[in-house]
Structures are given as C-alpha cells and as structure tokens.
Short mmCIF file of C-alpha atoms and ligand atoms in Angstrom, two decimals:
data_model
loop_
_atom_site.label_atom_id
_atom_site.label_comp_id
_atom_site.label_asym_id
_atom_site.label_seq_id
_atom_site.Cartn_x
_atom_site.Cartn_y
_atom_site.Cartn_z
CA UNK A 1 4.07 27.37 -3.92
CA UNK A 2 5.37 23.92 -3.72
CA UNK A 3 2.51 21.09 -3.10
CA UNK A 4 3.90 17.57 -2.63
CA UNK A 5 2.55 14.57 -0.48
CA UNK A 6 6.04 13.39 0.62
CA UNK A 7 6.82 14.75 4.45
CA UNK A 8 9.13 17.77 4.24
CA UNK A 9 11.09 17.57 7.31
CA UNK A 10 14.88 18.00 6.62
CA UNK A 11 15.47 15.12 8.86
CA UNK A 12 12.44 12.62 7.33
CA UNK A 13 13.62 9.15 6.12
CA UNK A 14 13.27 6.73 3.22
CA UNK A 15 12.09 3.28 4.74
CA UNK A 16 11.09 0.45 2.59
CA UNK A 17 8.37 -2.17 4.12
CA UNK A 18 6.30 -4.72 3.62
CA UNK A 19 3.08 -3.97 5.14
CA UNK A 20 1.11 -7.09 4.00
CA UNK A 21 1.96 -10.98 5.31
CA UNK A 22 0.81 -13.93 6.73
CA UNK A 23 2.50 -16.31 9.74
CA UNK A 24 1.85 -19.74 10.99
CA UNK A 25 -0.54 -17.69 13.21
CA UNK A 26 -2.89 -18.14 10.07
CA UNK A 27 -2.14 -20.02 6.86
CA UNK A 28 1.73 -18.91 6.49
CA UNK A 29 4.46 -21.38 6.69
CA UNK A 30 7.41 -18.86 9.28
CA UNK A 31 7.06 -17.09 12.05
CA UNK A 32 7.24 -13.83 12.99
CA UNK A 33 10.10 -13.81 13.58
CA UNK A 34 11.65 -15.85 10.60
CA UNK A 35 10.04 -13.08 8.56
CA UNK A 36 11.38 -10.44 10.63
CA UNK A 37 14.95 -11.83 9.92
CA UNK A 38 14.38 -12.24 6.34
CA UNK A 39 12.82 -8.97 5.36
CA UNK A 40 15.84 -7.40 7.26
CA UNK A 41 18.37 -9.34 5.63
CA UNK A 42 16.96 -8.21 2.21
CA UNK A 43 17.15 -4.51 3.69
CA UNK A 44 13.46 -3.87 4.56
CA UNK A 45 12.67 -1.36 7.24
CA UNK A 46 9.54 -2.42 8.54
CA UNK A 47 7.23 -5.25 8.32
CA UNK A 48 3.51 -5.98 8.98
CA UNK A 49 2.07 -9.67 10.15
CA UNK A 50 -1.65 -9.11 9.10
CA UNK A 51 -2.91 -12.98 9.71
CA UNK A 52 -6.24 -13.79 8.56
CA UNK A 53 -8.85 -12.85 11.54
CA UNK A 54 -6.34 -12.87 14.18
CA UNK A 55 -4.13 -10.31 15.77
CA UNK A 56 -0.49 -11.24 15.93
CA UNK A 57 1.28 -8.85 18.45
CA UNK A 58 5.01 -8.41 17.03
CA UNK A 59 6.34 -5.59 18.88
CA UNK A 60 8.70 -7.16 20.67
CA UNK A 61 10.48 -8.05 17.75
CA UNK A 62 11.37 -4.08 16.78
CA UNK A 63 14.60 -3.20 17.79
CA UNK A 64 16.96 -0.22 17.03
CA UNK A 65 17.19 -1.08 12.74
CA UNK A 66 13.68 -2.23 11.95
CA UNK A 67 10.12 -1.75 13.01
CA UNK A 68 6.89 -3.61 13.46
CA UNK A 69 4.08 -2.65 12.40
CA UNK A 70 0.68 -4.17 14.03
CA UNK A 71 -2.28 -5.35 12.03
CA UNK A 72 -4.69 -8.10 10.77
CA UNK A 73 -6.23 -8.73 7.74
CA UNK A 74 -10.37 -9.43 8.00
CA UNK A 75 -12.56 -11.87 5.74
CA UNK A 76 -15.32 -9.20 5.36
CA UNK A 77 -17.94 -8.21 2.63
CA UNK A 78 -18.36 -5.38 0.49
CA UNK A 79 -22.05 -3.97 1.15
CA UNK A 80 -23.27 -5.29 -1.36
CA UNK A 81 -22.13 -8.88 0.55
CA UNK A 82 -19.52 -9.72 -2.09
CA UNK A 83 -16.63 -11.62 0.00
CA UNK A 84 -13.76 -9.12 0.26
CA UNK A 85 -10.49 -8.77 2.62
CA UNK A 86 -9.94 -5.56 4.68
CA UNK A 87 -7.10 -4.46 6.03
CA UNK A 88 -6.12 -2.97 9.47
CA UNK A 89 -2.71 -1.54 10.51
CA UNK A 90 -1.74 0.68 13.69
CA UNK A 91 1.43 1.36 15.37
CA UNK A 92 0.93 0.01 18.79
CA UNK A 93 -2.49 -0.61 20.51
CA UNK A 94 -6.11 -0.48 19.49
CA UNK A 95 -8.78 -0.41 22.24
CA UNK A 96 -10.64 -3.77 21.76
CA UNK A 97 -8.13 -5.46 19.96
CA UNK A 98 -5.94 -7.62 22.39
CA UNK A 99 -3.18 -9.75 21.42
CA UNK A 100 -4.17 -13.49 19.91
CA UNK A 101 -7.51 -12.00 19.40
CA UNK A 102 -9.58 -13.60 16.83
CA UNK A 103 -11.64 -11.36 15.02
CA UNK A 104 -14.73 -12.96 13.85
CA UNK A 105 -17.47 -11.02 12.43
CA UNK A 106 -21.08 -13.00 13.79
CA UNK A 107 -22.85 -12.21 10.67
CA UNK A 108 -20.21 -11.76 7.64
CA UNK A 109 -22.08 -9.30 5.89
CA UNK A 110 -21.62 -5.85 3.95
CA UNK A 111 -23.49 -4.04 6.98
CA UNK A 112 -21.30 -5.41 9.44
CA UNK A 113 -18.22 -5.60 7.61
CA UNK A 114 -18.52 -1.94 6.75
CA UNK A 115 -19.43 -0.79 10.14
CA UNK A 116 -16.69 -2.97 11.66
CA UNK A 117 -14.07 -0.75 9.17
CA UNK A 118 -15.49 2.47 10.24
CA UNK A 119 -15.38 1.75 13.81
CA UNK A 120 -11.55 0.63 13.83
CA UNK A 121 -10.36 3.57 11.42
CA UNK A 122 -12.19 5.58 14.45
CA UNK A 123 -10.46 4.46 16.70
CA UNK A 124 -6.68 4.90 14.96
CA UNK A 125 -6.47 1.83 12.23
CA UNK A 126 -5.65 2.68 8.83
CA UNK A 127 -8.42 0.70 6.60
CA UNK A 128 -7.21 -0.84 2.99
CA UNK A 129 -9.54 -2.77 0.84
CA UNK A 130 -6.84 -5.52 -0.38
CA UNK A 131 -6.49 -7.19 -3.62
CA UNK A 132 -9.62 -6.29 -5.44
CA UNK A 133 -8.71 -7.94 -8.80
CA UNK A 134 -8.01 -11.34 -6.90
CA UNK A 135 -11.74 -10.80 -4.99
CA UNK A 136 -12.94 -10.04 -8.46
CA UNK A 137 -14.59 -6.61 -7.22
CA UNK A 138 -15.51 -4.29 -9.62
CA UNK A 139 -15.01 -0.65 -8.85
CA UNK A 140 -18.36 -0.18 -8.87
CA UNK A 141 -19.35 -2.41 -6.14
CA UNK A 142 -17.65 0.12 -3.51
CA UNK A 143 -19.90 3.12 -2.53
CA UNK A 144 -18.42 6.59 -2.97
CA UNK A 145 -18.98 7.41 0.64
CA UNK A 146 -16.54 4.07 2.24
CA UNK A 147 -14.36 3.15 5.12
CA UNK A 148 -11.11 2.81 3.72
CA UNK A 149 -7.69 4.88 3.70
CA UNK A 150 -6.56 3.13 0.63
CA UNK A 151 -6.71 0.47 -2.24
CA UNK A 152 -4.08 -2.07 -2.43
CA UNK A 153 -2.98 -2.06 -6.04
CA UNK A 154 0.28 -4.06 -5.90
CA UNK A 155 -0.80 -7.44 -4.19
CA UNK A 156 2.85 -9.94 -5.24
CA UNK A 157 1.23 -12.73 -3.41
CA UNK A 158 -2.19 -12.97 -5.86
CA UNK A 159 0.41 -11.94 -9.01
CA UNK A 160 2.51 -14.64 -7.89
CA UNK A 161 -0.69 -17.51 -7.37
CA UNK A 162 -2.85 -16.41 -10.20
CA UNK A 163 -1.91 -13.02 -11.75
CA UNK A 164 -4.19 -10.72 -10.34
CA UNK A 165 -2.23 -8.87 -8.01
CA UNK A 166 -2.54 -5.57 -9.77
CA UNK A 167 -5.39 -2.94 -8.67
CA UNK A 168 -4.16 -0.31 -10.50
CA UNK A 169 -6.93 0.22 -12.59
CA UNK A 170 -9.45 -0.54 -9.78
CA UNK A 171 -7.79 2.29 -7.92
CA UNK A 172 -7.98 4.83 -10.82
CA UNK A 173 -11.55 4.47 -11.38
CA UNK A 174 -11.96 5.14 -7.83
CA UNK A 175 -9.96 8.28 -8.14
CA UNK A 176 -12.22 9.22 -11.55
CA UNK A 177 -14.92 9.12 -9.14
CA UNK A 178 -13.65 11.80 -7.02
CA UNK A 179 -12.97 8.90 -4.39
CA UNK A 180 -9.95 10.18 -2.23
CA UNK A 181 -8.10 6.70 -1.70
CA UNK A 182 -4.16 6.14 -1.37
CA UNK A 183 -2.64 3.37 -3.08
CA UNK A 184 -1.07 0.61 -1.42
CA UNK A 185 1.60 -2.42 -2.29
CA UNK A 186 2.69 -5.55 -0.57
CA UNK A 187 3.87 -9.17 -0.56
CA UNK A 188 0.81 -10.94 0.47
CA UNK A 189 2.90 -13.41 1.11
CA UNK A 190 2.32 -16.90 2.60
CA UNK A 191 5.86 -18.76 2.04
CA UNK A 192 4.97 -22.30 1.25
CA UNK A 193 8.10 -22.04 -0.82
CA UNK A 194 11.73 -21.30 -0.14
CA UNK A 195 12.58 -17.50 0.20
CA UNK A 196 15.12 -18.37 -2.60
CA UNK A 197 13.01 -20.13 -4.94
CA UNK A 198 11.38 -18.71 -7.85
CA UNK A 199 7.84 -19.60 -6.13
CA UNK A 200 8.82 -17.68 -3.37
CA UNK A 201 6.00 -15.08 -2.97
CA UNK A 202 8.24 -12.47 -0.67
CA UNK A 203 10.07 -9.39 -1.99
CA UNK A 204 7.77 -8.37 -5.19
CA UNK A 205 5.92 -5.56 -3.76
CA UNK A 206 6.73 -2.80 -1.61
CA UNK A 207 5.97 0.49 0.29
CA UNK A 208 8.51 2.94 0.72
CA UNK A 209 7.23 5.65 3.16
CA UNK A 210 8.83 9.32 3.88
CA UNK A 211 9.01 9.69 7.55
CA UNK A 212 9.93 11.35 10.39
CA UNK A 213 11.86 8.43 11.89
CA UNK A 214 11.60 4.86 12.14
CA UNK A 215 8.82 4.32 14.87
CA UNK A 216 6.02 2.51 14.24
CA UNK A 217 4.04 5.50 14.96
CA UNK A 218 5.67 7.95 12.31
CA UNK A 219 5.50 5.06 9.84
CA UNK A 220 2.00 5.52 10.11
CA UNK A 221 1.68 9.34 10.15
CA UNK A 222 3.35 9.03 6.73
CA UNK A 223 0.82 6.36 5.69
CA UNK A 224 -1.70 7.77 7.01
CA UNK A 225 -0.54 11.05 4.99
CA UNK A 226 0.31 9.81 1.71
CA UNK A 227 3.58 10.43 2.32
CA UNK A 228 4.78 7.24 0.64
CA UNK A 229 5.39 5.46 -2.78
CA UNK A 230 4.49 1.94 -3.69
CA UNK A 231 6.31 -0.42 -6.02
CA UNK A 232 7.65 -3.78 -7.67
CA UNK A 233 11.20 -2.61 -8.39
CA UNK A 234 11.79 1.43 -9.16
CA UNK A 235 12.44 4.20 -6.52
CA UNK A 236 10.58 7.53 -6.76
CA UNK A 237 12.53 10.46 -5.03
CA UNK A 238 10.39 13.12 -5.40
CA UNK A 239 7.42 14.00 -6.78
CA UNK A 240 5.97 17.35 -6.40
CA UNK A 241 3.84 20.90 -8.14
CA UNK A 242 5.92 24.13 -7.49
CA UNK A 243 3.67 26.73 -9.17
CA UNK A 244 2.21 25.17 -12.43
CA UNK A 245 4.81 22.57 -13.48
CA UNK A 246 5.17 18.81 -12.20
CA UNK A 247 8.52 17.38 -11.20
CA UNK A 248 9.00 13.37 -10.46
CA UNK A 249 12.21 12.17 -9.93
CA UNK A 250 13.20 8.78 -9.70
CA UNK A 251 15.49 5.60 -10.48
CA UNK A 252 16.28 4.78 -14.00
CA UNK A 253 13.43 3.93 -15.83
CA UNK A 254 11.72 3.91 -19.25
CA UNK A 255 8.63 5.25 -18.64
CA UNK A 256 6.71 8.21 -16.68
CA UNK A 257 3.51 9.29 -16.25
CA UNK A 258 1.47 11.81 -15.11
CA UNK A 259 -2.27 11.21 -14.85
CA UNK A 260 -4.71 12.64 -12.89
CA UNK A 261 -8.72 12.37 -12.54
CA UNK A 262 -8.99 11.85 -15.89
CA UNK A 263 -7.15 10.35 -19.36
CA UNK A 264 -3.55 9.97 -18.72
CA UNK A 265 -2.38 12.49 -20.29
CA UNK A 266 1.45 13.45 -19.96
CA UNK A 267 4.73 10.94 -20.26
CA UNK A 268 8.06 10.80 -21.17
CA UNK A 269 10.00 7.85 -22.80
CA UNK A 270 13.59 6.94 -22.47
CA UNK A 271 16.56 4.39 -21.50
CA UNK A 272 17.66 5.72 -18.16
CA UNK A 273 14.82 8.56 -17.65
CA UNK A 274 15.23 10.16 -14.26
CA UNK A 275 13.45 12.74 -14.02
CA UNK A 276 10.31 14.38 -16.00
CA UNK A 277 9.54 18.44 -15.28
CA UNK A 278 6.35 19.29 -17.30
CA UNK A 279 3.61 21.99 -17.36
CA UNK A 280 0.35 21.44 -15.55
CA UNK A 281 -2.53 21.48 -18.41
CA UNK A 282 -4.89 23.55 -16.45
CA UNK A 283 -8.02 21.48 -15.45
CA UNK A 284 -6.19 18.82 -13.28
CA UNK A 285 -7.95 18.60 -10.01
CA UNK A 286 -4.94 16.23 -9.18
CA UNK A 287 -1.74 14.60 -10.39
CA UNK A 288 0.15 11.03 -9.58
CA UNK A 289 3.11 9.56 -11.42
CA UNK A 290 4.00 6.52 -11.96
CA UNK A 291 7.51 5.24 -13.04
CA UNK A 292 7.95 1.96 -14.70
CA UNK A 293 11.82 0.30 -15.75
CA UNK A 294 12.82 -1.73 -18.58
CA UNK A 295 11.10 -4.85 -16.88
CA UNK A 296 7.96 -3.32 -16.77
CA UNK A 297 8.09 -3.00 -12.78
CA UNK A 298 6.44 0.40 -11.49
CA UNK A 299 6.38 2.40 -8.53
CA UNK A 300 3.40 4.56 -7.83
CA UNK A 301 3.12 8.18 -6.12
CA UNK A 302 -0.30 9.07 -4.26
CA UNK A 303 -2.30 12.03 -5.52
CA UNK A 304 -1.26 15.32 -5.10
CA UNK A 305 -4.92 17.06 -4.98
CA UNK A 306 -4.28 20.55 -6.36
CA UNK A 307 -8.13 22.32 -4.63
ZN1 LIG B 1 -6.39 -11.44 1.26
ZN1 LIG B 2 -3.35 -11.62 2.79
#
C-alpha cells in the first residue's frame, strides 16, 4: 500500500506561493498589487496579503496564471497571554469577515485569542501559529488540545530582521507530543527595501503545494491536506511509504532525512543526492523528510502518519 500526503490525481499541479506578506494596508511599503507583479515575475503561483488586523480583499487581482489567496494575520495571545501572531487564510469568503475589516480583539487575551482561532477554522480558515522563535514561544506554552492547522517554521522575514525565522524545532517538539500540526513557510515580508537589494525580505521562503488546479479553493484543499512542501531553496518531488520502505525524491542536495516522532534517525549524505529509498525501522508512528543543498537551504515534507 502506498501512503503519501501529496494529492494523487494524475492531473494535480506543482504551484509555488508565498502565503505570508504584508501591504501598505498595514506596515508594508507596495501594494497588492506591486506584490502581485513581483511574485509573478519571479515565477510564484499564488500569493497571500495577510496585513496585520485587517482584511485585504485581493481577488480581483487573480487572473488566468496566478492566484490569490485571502487572509490576515492577528496580534493575539497564546492562553497563557504571551503576545503571539495567528494566522488566517481561505480561498474566497468567510462569514463575518468583510473586506477592509479590522479585526480587533476587545480584550487581547489567551481566552479570546484562542476562541477567536477556533471559531474562524469553524467556519473554513486554515489557523497557523506564525513565527514562534521571533515571539519567543516555547513549545510548551501551546496546549496539546489547540486551534491551529499548522506551525510556521520557515518565517524569511524574522531570519532576515533578526535571525529567528526558523520554527523547525518548535514544530518537532510539537509533533513529539503527538500534536498533529503541518508545517508552514513564507516571506513575512514587509519591503522597506528594494526587491533587488540584499535587504530585500521577499523570495526566501516558500510553499509549494500539490493540487488539483490553480484555484484558490484547491490551493487550500491541498493545504488544508498536507499536500504541500515548504522551503528556502530545494524542491521535494515525492515523498511517500509503499509497504515498509520510505522514498523522498527531490532536487540536488546534500542532505536527507527521515525523522519521525522521535530521534532522527535515518539520512543519507552526498553531492547531488536525489533521492533516498530506505526501510521503515518498525516503531515509527510517522515519517517527514527534509532535504537540505550545499547552502544549507531545506525544504520540508509534512508527516506521513502511518496508524
Ligand atoms: Zn507576525
Ligand atoms: Zn507577518
């Protein structure tokens, strides 16, 4: 039996996005539509405008080679009231959330925060808890039982300001715990810069979903499904269990490895690995891979749960 969390449709397409930015509709320096144009131009798919408390409605700007996804990004608290930032994508409407809307929580606090999350993921929104090594969360601090679809473990925007834009290791305690969480990667970015410079804080981390087509909504069926990779350069091309060995396939790279709930425990080394087809130890309740190239850049698969 083959067990993967990519989408096996025949017809399914590789789109790359970035699911995480901010406009002059909060502290960013373009538009939505200068964004649009320049995340095309550098062959995205698909781009998010998640402002800070406000939603930005971009959906006129999809047309026929690249997609819009809608979304905001909350100030919010973790429950136990440590400031954190949630958040919130969909593919076209949410009931209660109307274009230019400001949303303002009335008491910032974990209990409302929280309850906020698991009302919106109710009602279609897929929930991430962003940058957790930049909001200098511990793992610990989120409860087992919590709202979100995923943890953002490739922020570019806090690597770029201040180096903590990985959540890697946040996310993989999470998983230890038996917490069933996707990963997620994006820009973060702001664009005080020039897109050219090397301070510009667009095109360092990226999503590349499996999907049925280009629509906003099957862009977030595969999100919503795991069926995606994230990543600061490499490509992953598969990654699946057919009976009891693991295959990952992916651009040239250096390094892959396989870990799972607990200590990482399978790799393989090389100059231009591309693929790594091992046997399945036995006890793994689930496996992810991760790829990383000669520049240390790595993509990450979700979890394949194997119950
Ligand atoms: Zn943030
Ligand atoms: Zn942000």
């Amino acid at each position: 039996m083959k067990r993967t969390i990519f989408l096996q449709d025949e017809n399914a397409i590789w789109l790359k996005g970035n699911i995480h930015s901010h406009s002059v509709f909060s502290d960013g320096d373009l538009t939505p539509e200068q964004m649009k144009e320049a995340y095309k131009h550098h062959g995205y798919d698909f781009l998010a405008v998640t402002d800070h408390d406000t939603y930005t409605d971009t959906r006129m700007l999809t047309d026929e080679k690249f997609t819009m996804i809608q979304g905001f990004e909350l100030w919010a608290n973790a429950s136990n009231d440590k400031d954190i930032h949630v958040h919130f994508l969909w593919d076209d409407k949410i009931d209660g959330i109307e274009p230019g809307q400001k949303i303002h929580l009335p008491v910032r606090t974990g209990k409302e925060s929280i309850a906020l999350c698991y009302k919106l993921r109710e009602k279609g929104c897929y929930v991430m808890l962003n940058h957790p090594h930049w909001s200098m969360l511990n793992s610990s601090e989120i409860e087992d039982e919590n709202p979100y679809d995923a943890v953002e473990i490739i922020n570019y925007g806090t690597e770029w300001l201040e180096n903590t834009g990985d959540g890697s290791v946040f996310w993989s305690e999470m998983l230890y715990r038996g917490c069933r969480l996707w990963n997620g990667g994006g820009d973060d970015n702001h664009n005080h810069h020039e897109l050219d410079s090397m301070y510009s804080d667009s095109f360092g981390g990226f999503t590349v979903v499996k999907a049925a087509d280009r629509s906003a909504k099957s862009i977030m069926n595969a999100m919503k499904t795991g069926s995606f990779y994230t990543s600061t350069g490499p490509s992953i091309y598969d990654f699946y269990v057919e009976d009891d060995e693991i295959h990952v396939v992916c651009s040239p790279c250096e390094r892959i490895f396989i870990s799972g709930h607990g200590r990482p425990y399978q790799r393989k080394f090389g100059r231009h690995v591309t693929e790594f087809v091992t046997k399945l130890r036995g006890p793994e309740k689930l496996v992810r891979a991760e790829c990383m190239d000669a520049a240390g850049r790595s993509a990450y698969t979700n979890p394949i749960y194997l119950d």
